[in-house]
PDB file of C-alpha atoms in Angstrom:
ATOM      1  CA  UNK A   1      -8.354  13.908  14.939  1.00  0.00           C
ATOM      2  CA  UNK A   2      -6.714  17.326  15.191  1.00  0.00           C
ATOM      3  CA  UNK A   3      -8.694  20.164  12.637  1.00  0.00           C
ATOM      4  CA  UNK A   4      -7.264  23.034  10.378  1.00  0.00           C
ATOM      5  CA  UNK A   5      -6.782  25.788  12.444  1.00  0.00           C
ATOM      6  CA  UNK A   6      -4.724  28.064  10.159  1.00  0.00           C
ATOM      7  CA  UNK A   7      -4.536  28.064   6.604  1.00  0.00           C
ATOM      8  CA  UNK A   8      -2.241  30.736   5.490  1.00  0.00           C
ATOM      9  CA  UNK A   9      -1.205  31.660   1.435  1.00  0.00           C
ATOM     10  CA  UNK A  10       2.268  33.183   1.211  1.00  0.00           C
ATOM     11  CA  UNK A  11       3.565  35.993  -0.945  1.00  0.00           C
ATOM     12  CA  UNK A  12       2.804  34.485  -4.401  1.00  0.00           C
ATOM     13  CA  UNK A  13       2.154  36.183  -7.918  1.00  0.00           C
ATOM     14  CA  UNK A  14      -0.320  33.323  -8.549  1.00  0.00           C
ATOM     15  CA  UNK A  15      -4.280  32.672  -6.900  1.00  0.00           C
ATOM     16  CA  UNK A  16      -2.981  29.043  -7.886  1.00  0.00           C
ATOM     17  CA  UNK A  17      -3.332  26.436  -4.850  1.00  0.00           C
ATOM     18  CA  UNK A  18      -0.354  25.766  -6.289  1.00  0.00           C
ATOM     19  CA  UNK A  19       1.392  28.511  -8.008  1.00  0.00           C
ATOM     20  CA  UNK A  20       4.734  27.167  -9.233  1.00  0.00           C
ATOM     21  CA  UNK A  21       3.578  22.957  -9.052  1.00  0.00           C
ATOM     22  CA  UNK A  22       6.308  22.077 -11.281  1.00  0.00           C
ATOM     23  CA  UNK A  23       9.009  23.385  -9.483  1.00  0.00           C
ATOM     24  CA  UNK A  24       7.669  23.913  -6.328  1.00  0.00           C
ATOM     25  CA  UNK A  25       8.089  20.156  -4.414  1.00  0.00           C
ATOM     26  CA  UNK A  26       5.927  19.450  -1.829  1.00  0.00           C
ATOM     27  CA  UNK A  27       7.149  19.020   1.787  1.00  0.00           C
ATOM     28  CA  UNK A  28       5.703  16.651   4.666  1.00  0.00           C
ATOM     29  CA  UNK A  29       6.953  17.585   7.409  1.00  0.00           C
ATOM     30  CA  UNK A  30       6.390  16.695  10.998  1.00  0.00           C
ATOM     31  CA  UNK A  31       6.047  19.304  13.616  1.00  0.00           C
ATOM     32  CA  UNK A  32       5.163  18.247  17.288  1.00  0.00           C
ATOM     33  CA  UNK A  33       3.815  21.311  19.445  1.00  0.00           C
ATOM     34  CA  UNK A  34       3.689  20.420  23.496  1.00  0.00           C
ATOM     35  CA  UNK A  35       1.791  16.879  23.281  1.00  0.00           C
ATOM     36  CA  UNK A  36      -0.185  16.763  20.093  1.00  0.00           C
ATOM     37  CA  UNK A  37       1.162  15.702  16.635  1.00  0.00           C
ATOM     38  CA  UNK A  38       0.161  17.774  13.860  1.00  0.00           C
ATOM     39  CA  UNK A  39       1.246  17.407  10.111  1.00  0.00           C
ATOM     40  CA  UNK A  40       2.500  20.771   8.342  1.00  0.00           C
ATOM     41  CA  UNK A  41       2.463  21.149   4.655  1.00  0.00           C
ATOM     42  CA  UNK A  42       4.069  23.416   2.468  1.00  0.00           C
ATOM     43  CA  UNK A  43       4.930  24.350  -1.230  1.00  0.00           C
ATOM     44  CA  UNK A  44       7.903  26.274  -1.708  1.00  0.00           C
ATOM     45  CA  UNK A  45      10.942  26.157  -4.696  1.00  0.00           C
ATOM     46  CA  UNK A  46      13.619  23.653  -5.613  1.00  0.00           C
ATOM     47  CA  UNK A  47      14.492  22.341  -2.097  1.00  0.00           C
ATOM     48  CA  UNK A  48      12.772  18.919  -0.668  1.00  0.00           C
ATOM     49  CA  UNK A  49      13.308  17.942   2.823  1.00  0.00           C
ATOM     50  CA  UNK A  50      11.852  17.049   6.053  1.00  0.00           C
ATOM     51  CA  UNK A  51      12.594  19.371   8.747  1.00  0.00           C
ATOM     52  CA  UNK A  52      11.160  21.770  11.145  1.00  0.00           C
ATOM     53  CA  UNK A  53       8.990  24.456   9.398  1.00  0.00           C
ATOM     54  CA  UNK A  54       8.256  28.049  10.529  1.00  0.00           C
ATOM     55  CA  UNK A  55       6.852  30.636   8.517  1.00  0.00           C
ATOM     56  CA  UNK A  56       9.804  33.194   8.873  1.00  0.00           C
ATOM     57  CA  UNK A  57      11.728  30.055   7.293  1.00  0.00           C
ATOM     58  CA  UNK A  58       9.335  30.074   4.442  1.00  0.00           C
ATOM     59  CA  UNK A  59       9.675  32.647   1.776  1.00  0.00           C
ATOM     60  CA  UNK A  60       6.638  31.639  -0.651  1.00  0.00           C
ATOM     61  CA  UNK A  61       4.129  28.579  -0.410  1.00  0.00           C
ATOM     62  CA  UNK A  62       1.384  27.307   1.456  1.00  0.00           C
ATOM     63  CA  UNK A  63       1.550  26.673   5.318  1.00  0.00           C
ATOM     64  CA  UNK A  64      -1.380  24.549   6.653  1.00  0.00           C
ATOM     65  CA  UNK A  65      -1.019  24.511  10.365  1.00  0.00           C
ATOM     66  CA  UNK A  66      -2.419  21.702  12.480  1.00  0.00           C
ATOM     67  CA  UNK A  67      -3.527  20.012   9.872  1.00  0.00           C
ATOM     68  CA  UNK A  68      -3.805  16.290  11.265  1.00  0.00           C
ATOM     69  CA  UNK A  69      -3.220  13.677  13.681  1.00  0.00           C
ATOM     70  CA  UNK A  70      -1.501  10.952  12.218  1.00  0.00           C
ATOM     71  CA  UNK A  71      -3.843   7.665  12.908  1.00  0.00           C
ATOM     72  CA  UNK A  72      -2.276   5.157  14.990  1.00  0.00           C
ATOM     73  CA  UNK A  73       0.049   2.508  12.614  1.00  0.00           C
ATOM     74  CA  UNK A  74      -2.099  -0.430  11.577  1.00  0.00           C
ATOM     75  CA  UNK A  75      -0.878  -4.518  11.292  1.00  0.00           C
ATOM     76  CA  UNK A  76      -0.088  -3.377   8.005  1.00  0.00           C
ATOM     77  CA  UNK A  77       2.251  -0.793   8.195  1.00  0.00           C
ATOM     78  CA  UNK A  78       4.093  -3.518  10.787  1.00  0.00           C
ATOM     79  CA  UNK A  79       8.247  -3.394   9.601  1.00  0.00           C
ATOM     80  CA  UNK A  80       8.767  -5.873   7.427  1.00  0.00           C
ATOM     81  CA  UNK A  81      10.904  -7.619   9.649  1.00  0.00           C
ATOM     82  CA  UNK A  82       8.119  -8.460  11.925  1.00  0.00           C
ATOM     83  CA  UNK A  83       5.980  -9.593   9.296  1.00  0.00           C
ATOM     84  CA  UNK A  84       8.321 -12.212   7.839  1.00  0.00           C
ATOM     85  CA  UNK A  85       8.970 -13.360  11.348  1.00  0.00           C
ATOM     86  CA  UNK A  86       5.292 -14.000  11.366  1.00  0.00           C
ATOM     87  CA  UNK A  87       4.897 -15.474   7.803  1.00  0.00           C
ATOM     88  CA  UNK A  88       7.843 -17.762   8.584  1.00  0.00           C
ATOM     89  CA  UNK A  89       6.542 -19.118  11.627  1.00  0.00           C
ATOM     90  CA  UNK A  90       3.227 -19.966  10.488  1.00  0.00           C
ATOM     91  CA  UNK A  91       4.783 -21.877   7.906  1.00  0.00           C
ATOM     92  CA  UNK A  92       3.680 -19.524   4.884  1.00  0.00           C
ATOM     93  CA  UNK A  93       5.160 -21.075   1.558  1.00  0.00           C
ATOM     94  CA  UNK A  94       5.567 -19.257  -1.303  1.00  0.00           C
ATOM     95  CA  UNK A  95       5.219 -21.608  -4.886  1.00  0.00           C
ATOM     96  CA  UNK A  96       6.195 -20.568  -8.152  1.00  0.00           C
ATOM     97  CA  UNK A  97       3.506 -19.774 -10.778  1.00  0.00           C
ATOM     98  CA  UNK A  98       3.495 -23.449 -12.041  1.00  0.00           C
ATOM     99  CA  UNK A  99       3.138 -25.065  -8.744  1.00  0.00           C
ATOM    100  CA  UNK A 100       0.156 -22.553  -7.907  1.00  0.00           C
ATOM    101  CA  UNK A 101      -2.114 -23.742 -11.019  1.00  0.00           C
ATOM    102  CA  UNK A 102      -1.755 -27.366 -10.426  1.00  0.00           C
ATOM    103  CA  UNK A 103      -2.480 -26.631  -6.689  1.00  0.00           C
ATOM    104  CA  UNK A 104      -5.731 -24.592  -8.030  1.00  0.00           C
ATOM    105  CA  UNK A 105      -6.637 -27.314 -10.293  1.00  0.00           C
ATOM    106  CA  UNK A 106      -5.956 -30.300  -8.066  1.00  0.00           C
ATOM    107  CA  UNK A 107      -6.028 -28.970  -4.633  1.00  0.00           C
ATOM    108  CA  UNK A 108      -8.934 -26.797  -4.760  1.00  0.00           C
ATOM    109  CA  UNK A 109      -6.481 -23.906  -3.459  1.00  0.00           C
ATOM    110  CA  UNK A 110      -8.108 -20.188  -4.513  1.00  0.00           C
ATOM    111  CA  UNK A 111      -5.731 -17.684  -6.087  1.00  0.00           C
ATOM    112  CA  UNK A 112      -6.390 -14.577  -4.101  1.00  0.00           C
ATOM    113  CA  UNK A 113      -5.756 -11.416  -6.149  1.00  0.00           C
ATOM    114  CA  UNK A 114      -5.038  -8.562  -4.069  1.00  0.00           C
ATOM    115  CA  UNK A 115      -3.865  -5.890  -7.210  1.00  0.00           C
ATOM    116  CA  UNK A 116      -6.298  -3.028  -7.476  1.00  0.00           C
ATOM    117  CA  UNK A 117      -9.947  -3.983  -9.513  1.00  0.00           C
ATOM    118  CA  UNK A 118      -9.045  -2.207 -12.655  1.00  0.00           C
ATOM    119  CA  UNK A 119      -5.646  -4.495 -12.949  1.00  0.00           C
ATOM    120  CA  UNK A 120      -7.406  -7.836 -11.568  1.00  0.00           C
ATOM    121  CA  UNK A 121     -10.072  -6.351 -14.095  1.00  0.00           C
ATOM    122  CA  UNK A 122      -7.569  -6.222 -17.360  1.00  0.00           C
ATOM    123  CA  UNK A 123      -6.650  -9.954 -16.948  1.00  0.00           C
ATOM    124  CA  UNK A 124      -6.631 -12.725 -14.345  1.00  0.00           C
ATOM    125  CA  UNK A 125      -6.434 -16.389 -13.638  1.00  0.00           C
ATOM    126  CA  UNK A 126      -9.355 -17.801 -14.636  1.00  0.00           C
ATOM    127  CA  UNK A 127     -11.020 -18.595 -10.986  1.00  0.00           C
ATOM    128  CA  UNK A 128      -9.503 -16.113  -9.114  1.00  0.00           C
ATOM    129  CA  UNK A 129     -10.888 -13.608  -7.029  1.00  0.00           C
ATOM    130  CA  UNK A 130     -10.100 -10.069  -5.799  1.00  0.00           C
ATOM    131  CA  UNK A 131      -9.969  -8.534  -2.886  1.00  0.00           C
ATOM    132  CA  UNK A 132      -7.547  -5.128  -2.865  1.00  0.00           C
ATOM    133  CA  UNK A 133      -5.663  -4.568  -0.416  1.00  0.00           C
ATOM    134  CA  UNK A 134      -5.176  -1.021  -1.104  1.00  0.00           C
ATOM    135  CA  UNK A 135      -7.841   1.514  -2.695  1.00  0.00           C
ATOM    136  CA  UNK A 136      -7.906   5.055  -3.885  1.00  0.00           C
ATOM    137  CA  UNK A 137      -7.930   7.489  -0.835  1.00  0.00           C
ATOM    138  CA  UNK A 138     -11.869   8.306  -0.680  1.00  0.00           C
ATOM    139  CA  UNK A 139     -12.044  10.379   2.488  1.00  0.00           C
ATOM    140  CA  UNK A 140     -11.535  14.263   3.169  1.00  0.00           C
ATOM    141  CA  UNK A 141     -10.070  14.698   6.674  1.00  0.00           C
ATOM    142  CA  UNK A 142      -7.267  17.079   6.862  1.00  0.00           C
ATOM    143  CA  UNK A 143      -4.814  13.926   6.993  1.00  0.00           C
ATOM    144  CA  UNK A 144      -6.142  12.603   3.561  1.00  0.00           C
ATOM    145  CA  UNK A 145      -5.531  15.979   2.145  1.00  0.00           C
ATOM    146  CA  UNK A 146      -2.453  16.291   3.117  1.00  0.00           C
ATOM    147  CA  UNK A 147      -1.459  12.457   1.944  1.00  0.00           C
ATOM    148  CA  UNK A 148      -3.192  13.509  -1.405  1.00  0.00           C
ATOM    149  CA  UNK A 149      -0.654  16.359  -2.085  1.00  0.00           C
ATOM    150  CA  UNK A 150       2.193  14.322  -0.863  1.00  0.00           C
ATOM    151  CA  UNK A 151       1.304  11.683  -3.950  1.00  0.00           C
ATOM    152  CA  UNK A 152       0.381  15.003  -6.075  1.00  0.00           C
ATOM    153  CA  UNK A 153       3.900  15.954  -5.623  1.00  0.00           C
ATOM    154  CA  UNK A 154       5.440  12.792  -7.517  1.00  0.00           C
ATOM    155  CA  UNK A 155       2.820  12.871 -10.187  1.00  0.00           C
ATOM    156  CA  UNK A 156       0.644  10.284  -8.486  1.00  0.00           C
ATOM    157  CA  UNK A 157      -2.996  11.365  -8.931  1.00  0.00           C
ATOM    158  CA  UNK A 158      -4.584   8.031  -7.615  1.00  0.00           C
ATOM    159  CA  UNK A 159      -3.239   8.166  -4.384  1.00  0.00           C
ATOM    160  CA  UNK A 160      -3.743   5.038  -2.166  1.00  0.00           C
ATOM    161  CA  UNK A 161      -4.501   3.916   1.169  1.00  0.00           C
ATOM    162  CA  UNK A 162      -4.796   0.617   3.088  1.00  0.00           C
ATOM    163  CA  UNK A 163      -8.523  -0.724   2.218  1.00  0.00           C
ATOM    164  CA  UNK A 164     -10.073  -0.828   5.679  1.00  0.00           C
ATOM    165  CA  UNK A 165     -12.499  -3.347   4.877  1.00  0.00           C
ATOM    166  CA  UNK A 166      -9.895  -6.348   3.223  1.00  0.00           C
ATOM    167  CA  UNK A 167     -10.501  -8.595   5.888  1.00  0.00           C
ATOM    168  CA  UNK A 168     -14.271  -8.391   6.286  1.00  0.00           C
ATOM    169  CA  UNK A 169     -14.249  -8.490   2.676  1.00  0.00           C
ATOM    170  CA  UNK A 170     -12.151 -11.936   2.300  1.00  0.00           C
ATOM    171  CA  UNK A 171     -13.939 -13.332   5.025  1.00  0.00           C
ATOM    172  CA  UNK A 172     -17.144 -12.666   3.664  1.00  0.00           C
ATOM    173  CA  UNK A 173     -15.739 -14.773   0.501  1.00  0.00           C
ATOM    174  CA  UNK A 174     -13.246 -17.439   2.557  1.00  0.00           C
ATOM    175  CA  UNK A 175     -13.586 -19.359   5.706  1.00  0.00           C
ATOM    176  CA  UNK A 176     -10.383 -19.835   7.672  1.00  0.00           C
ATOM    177  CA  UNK A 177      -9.887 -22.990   6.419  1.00  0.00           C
ATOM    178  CA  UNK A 178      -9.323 -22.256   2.730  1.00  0.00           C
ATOM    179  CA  UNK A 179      -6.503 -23.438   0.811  1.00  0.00           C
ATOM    180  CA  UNK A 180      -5.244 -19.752   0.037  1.00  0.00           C
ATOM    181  CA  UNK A 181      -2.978 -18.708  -2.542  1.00  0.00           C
ATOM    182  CA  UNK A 182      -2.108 -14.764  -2.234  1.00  0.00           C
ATOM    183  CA  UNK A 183      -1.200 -12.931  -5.691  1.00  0.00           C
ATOM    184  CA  UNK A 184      -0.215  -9.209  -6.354  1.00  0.00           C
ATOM    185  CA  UNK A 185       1.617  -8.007  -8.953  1.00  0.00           C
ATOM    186  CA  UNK A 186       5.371  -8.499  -8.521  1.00  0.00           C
ATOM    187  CA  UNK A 187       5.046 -11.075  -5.774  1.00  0.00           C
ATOM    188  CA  UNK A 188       7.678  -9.870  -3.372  1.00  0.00           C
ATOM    189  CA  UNK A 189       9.859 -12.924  -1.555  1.00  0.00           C
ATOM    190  CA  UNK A 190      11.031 -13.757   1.921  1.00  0.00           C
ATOM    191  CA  UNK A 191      13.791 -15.822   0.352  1.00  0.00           C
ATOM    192  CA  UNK A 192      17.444 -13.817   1.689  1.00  0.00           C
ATOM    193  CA  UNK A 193      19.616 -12.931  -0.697  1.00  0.00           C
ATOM    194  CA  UNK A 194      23.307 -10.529  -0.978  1.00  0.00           C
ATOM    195  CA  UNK A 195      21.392  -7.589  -1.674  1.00  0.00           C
ATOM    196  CA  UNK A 196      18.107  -8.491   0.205  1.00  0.00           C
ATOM    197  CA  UNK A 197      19.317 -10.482   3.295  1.00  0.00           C
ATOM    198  CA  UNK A 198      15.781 -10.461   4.554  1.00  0.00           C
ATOM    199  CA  UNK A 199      13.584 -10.487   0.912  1.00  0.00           C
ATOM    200  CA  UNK A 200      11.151  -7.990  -0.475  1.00  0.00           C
ATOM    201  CA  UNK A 201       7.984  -6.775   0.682  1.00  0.00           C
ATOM    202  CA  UNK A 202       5.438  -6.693  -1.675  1.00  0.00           C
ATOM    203  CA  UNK A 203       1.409  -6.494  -1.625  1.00  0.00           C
ATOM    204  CA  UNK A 204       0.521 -10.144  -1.715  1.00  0.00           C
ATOM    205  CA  UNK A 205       3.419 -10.952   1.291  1.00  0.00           C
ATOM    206  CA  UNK A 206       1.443  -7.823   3.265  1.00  0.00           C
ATOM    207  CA  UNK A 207      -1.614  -9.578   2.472  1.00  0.00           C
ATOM    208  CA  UNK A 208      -0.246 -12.768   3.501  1.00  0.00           C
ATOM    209  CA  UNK A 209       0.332 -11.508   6.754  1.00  0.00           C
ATOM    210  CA  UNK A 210      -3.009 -10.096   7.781  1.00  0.00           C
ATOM    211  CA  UNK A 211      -4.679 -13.436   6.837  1.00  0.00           C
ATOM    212  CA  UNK A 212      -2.773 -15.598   9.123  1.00  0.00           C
ATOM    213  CA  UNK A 213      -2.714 -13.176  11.922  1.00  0.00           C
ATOM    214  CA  UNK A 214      -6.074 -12.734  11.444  1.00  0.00           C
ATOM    215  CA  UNK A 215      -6.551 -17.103  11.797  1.00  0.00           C
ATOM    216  CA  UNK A 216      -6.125 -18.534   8.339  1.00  0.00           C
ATOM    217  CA  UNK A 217      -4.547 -21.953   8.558  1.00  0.00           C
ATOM    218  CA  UNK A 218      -3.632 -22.360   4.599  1.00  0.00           C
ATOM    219  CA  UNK A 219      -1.909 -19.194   3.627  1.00  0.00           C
ATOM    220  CA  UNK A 220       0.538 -19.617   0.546  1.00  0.00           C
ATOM    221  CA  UNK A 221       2.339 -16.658  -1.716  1.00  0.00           C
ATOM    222  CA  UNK A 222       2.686 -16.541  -5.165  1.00  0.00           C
ATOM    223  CA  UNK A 223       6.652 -16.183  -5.899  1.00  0.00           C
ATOM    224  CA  UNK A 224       7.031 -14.245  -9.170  1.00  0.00           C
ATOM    225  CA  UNK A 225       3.518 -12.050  -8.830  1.00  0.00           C
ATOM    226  CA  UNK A 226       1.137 -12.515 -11.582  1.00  0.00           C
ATOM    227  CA  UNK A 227       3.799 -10.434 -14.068  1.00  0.00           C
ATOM    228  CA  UNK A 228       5.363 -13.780 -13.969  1.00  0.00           C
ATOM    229  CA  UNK A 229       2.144 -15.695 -14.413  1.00  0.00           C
ATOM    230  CA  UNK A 230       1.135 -13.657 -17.494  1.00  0.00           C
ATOM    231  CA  UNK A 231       4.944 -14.072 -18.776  1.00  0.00           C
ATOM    232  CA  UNK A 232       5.063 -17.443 -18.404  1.00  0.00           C
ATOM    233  CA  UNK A 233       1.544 -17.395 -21.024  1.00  0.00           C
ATOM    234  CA  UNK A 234      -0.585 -19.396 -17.945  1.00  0.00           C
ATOM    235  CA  UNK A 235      -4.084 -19.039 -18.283  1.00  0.00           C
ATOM    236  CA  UNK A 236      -5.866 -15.730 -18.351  1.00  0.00           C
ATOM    237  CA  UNK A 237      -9.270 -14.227 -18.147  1.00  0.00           C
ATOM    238  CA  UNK A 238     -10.353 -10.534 -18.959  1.00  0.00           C
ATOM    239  CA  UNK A 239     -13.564  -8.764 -18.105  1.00  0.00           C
ATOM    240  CA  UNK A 240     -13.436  -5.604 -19.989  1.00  0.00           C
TER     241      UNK A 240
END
C-alpha cells in the first residue's frame, strides 16, 4: 500500500477542505508513474472527467499525490458475465417470492438477507437471517479516503465497501449443505431479455456467487428482491 507523499492546497479563497463542494465535482482519476499505481484526487469547478492530472492543468482544488494502491480486484468485483456463467452452471435457480415461502416453510430452505442491518432491521421475513454483503467503509488508508470523497461527491455520506468477513460470517451460521435462499433488495435476474440480454446484477446474485464458489451445494435467488416480497404483503417481522 502506497502512502501520501504530497498533499498540496491550491489557490483558494476558502481554508475549506472543500471550498466550493457544491460546484466543485470531485475527480478520480488514475495516474500510473513508472511501475506503481497511485490514485490522484482533486476538487476543481464544473468539469467531471477522468483523465491525466497535473498541477499546471489544475487551476484551484486539492491535489493528493500518491495517494493509494488500488487493492487487487476481489471474486466480487468479478464482471458480471463471469459470475452468471458460474451461477448458471451450478444450477443456481432463482424462485419468485411465493415459491421461496413455501420452500421456507416446507423445505426447511433459510432466506438469507444480504441488505445492510438497518434495512434487514426495519422489516424482514420472519426467520430470516442477515449477513451484509456490503458495510460502511470503516478503515482510514489513503485508498478509503479517497473512495470516501468519491461517494461525498454524489451526496453519498455512507459510503460502502465489500464486507470482508461475509463468508466467515455465513459459515459461522450455515454449513455447506443448507438449503439457501439469497435475498437483497431488488433481486437482480439472470433471465436475458431485449434490453438486458445477459440480466441484472444485483446484491443477492453477487452473493449468490461467492457461496457456491466458495462450496455451497443449495444456492437459490430470490427473483423480485424483498421490495417484491413486502409488495406482495408476505409475512414480515420488524425489530425496531
Amino acid at each position: 500500500m502506497a502512502t501520501i507523499t504530497s498533499v498540496s492546497q491550491l489557490h483558494s479563497s476558502s481554508s475549506s477542505l472543500y471550498p466550493n463542494y457544491q460546484s466543485s465535482p470531485l475527480i478520480l482519476a488514475p495516474k500510473t508513474n513508472q511501475d506503481t499505481t497511485i490514485c490522484c484526487l482533486t476538487v476543481r469547478s464544473f468539469t467531471f472527467s477522468r483523465r491525466r492530472l497535473s498541477s499546471q492543468s489544475v487551476p484551484r482544488g486539492l491535489i493528493i499525490q500518491n495517494a493509494a494502491t488500488k487493492p487487487a480486484k476481489s471474486p466480487a468485483e468479478e464482471d458480471w458475465k463471469t459470475k452468471r456463467e458460474l451461477l448458471l452452471q451450478k444450477r443456481v435457480r432463482s424462485v419468485e417470492v411465493k415459491e421461496a415461502l413455501r420452500l421456507q416453510k416446507e423445505n426447511n430452505f433459510v432466506i438469507l438477507d444480504v441488505r445492510p442491518e438497518a434495512e434487514f432491521k426495519e422489516a424482514h421475513p420472519p426467520g430470516a437471517i442477515n449477513v451484509q454483503i456490503y458495510r460502511l467503509i470503516k478503515e482510514w488508508t489513503a485508498w478509503d479516503i479517497a473512495r470516501r470523497a468519491a461517494f461525498a461527491f454524489f451526496g453519498i455520506f455512507s459510503g460502502t465497501e465489500e464486507n470482508p468477513e461475509f463468508l466467515q460470517s455465513v459459515e459461522s451460521q450455515l454449513d455447506k449443505d443448507a438449503k439457501i435462499i439469497v435475498a437483497c433488495a431488488t433481486g437482480g435476474t439472470m433471465k436475458p431479455s431485449q434490453n438486458l440480454p445477459e440480466g441484472q446484477q444485483s446484491r443477492s446474485l453477487i452473493a449468490a456467487y461467492l457461496l457456491v464458489l466458495n462450496g455451497y451445494k443449495n444456492v437459490y435467488h430470490l427473483e423480485g428482491g424483498l421490495y417484491k416480497w413486502f409488495k406482495e404483503e408476505l409475512p414480515e417481522v420488524s425489530e425496531e
